[in-house]
CSV table of C-alpha atoms in Angstrom, one decimal:
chain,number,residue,atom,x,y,z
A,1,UNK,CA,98.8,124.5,28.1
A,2,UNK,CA,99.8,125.4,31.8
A,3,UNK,CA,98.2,128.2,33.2
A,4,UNK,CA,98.4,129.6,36.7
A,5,UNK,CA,95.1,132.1,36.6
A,6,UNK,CA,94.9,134.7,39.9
A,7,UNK,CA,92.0,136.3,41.5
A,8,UNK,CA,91.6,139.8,41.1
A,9,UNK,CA,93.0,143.3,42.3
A,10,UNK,CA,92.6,143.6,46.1
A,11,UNK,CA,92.3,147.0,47.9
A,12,UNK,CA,92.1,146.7,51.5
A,13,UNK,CA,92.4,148.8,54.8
A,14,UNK,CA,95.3,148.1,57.2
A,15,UNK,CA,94.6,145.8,59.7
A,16,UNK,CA,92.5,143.8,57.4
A,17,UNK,CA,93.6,140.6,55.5
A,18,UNK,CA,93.4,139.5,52.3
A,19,UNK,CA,92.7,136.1,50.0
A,20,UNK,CA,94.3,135.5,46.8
A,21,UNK,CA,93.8,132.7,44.5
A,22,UNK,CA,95.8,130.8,42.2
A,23,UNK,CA,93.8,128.4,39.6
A,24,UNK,CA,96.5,126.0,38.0
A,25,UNK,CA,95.3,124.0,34.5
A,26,UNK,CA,96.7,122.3,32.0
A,27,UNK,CA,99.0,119.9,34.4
A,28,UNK,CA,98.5,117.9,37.4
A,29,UNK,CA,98.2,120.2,40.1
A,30,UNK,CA,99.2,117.9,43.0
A,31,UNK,CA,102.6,116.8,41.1
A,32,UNK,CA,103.8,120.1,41.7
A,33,UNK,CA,104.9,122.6,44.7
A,34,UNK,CA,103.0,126.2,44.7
A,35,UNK,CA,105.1,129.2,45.7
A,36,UNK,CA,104.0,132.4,46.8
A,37,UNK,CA,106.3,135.6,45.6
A,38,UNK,CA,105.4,139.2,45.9
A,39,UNK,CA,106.8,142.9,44.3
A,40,UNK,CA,106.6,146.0,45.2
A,41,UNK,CA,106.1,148.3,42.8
A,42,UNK,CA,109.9,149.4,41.4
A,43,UNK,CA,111.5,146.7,43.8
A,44,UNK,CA,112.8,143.7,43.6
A,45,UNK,CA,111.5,139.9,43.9
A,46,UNK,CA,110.6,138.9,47.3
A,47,UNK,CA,109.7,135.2,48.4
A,48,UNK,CA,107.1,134.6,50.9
A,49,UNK,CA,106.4,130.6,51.0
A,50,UNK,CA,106.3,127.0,49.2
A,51,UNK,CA,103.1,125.0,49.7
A,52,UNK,CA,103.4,120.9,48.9
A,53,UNK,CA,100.2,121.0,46.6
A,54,UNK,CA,99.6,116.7,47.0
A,55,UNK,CA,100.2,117.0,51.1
A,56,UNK,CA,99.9,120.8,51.8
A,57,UNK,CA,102.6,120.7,53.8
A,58,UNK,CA,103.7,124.6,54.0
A,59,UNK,CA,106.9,126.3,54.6
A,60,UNK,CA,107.2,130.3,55.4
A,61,UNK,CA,109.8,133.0,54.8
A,62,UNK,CA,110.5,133.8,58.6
A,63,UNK,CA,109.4,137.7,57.6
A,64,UNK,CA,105.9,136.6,56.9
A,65,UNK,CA,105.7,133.5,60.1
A,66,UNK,CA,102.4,133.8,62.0
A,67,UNK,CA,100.9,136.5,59.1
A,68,UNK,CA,100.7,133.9,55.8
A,69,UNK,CA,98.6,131.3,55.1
A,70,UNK,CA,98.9,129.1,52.3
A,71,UNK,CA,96.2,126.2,51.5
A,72,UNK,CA,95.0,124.6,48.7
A,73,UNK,CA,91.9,123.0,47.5
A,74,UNK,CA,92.8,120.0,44.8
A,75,UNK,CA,88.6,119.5,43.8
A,76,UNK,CA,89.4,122.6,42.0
A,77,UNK,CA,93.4,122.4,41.5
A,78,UNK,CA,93.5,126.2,43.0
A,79,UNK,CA,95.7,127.2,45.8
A,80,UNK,CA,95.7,130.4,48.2
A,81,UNK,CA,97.3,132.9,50.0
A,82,UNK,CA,96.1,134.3,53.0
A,83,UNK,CA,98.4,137.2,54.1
A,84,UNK,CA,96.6,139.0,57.9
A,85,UNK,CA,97.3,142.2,59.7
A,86,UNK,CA,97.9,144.2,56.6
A,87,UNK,CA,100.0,147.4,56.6
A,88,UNK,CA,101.0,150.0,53.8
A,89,UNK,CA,104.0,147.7,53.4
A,90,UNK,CA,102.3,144.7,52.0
A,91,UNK,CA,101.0,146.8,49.3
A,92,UNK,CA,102.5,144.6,46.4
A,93,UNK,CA,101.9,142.4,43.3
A,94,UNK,CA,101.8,138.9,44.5
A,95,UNK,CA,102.1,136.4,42.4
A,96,UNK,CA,101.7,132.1,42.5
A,97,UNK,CA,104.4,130.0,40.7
A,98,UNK,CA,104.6,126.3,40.4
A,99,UNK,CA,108.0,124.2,41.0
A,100,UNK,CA,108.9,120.5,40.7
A,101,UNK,CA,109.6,119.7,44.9
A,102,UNK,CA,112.7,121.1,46.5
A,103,UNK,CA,113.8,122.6,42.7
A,104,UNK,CA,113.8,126.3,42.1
A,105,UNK,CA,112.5,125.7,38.6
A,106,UNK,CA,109.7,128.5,38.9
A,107,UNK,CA,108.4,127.9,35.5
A,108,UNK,CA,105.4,129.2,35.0
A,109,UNK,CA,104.2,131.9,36.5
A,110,UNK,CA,100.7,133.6,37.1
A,111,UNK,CA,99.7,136.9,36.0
A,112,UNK,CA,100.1,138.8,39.5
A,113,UNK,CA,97.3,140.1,41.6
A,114,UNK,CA,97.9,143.9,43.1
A,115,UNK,CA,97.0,144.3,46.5
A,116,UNK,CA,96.6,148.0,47.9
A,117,UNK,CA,96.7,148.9,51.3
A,118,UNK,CA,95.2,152.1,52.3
A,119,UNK,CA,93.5,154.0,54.5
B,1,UNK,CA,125.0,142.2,54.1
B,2,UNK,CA,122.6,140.6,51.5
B,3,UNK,CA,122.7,136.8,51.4
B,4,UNK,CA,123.1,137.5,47.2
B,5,UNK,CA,124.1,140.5,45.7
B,6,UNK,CA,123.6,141.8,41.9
B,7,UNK,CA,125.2,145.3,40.5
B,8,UNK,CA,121.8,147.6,40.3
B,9,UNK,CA,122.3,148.4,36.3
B,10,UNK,CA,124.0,147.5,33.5
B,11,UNK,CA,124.3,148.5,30.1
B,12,UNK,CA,125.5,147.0,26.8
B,13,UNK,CA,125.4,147.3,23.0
B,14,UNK,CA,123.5,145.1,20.5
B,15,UNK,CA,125.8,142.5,19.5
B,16,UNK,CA,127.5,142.3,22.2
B,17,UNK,CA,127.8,140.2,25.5
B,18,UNK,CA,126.6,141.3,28.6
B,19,UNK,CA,127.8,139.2,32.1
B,20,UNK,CA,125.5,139.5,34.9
B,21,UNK,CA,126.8,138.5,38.4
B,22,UNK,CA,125.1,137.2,41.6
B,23,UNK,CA,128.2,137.3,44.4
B,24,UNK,CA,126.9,135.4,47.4
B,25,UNK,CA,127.8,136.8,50.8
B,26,UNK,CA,130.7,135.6,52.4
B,27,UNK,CA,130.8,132.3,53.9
B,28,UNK,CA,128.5,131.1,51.7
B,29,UNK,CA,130.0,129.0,49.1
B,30,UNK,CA,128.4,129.2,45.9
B,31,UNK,CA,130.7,125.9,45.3
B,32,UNK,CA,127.6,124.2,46.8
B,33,UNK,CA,124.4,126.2,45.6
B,34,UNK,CA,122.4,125.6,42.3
B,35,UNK,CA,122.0,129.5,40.9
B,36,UNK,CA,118.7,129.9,39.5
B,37,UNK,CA,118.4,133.3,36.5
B,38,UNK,CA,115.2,135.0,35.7
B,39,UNK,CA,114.0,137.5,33.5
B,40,UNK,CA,111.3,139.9,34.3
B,41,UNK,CA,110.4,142.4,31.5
B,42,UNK,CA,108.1,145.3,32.3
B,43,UNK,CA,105.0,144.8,33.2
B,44,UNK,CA,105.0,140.9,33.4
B,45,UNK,CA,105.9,138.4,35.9
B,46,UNK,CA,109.4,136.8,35.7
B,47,UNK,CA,110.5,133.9,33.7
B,48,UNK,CA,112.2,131.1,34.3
B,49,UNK,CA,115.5,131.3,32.4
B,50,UNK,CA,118.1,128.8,33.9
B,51,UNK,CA,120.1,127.1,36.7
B,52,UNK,CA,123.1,126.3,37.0
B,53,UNK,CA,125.3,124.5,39.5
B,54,UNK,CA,128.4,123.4,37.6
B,55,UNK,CA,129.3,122.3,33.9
B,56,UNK,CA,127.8,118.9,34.2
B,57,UNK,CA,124.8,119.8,36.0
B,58,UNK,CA,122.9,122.9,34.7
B,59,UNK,CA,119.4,123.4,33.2
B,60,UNK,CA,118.0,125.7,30.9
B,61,UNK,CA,114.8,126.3,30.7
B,62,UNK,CA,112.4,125.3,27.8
B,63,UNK,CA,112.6,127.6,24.7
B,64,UNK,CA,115.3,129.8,26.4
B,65,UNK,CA,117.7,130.4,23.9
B,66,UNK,CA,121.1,129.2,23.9
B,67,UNK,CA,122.7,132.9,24.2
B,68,UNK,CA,121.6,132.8,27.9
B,69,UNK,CA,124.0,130.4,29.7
B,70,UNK,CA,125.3,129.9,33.6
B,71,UNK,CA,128.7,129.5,35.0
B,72,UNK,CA,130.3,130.2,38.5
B,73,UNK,CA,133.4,132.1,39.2
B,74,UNK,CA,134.7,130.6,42.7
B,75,UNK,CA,137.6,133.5,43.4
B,76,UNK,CA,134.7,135.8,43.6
B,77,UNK,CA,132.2,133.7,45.1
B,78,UNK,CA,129.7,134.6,42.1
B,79,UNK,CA,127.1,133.0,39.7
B,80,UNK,CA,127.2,134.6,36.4
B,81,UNK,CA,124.7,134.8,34.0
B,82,UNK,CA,126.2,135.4,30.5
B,83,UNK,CA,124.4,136.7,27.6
B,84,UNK,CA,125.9,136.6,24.0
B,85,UNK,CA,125.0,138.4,20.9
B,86,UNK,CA,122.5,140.4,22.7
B,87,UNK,CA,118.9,142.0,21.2
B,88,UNK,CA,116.9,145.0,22.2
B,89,UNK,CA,114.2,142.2,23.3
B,90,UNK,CA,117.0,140.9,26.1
B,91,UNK,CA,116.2,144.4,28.2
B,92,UNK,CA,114.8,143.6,31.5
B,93,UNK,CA,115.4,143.1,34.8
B,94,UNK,CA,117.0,139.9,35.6
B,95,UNK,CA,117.0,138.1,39.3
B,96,UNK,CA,119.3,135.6,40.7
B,97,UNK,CA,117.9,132.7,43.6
B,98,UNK,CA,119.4,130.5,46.1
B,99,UNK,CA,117.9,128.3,48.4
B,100,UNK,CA,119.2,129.3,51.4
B,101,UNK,CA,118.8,128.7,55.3
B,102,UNK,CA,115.2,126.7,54.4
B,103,UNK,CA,114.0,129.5,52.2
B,104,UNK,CA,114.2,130.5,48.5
B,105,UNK,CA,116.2,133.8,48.4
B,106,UNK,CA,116.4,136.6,45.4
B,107,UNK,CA,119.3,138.9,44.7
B,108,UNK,CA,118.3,142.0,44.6
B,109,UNK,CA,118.3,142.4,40.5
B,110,UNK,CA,120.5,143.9,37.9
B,111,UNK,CA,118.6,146.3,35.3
B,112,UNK,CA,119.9,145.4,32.0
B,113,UNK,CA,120.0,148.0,29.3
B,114,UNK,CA,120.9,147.4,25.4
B,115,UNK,CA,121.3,150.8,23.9
């Protein structure tokens, strides 16, 4: 069965950046686009990127440009999120999703990794 | 103005139907846009529910139930997601996307509660 497994709660200091992971089973990781989307806690969805899993091409939400970084490594079908220069704002849930290429058909999800920033 | 915007709450009884709109700002034609649905329960991430672009070319996603369907109402610029006979188990959140200007963009969400 498909599975999108993340890495675990993050609590960092502002300033600092932060590496999340995203392990995709049960499917052909390189057939399909990885897409990064984040919550804060009591708000609403928020999309930060797309990352072409088979070329690793990468496209950005302009709010996040020069502060994301999204790469993959297909030895071990798991991608990543690299978000720098971390403020109280980026404290979130951040979750991966996987999509068929330019489709919006996020669907399936992984469970959401909390990321705190604090002093 | 919000590229798409959803009504914060709404609430309906068991049974009933409940219509969920997505108006997309103006001069953007939702004409020409697929509307994608989620649902996000408490506590978990969203799930993929639907899209919807016009009768002949619409989506729904595996297992979602038939109750959930899309439509478009082009006098109010608007994706609607409509659900019928609804269940307690249908209260959640529930997000409509675009892609928009080279970016996936969510509506702000609509709070569904069946009381």
């Amino acid at each position: 069965q498909v599975q999108l497994v993340q890495s675990g709660t993050e609590v960092k200091k502002p300033g600092a950046s932060v590496k999340v992971s995203c392990k995709a089973s049960g499917y052909t990781f390189t057939n399909y686009d990885v897409n990064w989307v984040r919550q804060a806690t009591g708000q609403g969805l928020e999309w930060m990127g797309w990352m072409n899993s088979n070329s690793g091409n990468t496209g950005y939400a302009q709010k996040f440009q020069g502060r994301v970084t999204m790469t993959r490594d297909t030895s071990i079908n798991t991608a990543y999120m690299e978000l720098s220069s971390l403020r109280s704002e980026d404290t979130a849930v951040y979750y991966c999703t996987r999509n068929p290429s330019e489709s919006g058909d996020f669907d399936f999800w992984g469970q959401g990794t909390l990321v705190t920033v604090s002093s | 103005q919000a590229v798409l915007t959803q009504p914060s709450s709404l609430s309906a009884s068991p049974g009933a139907s409940a219509s969920l709109t997505c108006t997309l700002r103006s001069g953007i034609n939702v004409g020409t846009y697929w509307i994608y649905w989620y649902q996000q329960k408490s506590g978990s991430p969203p799930q993929y529910l639907l899209k919807y672009k016009s009768d002949s070319d619409k989506r729904q996603g595996s297992g979602v139930p038939s109750r959930f369907s899309g439509s478009k109402d082009a006098s109010a610029n608007a994706g609607i997601l409509l659900i019928s006979g609804l269940q307690s188990e249908d209260e959640a959140d529930y997000y409509c996307m675009i892609w928009y200007s080279s970016a996936w963009v969510f509506g702000g969400g609509t709070k569904l509660t069946v009381l």
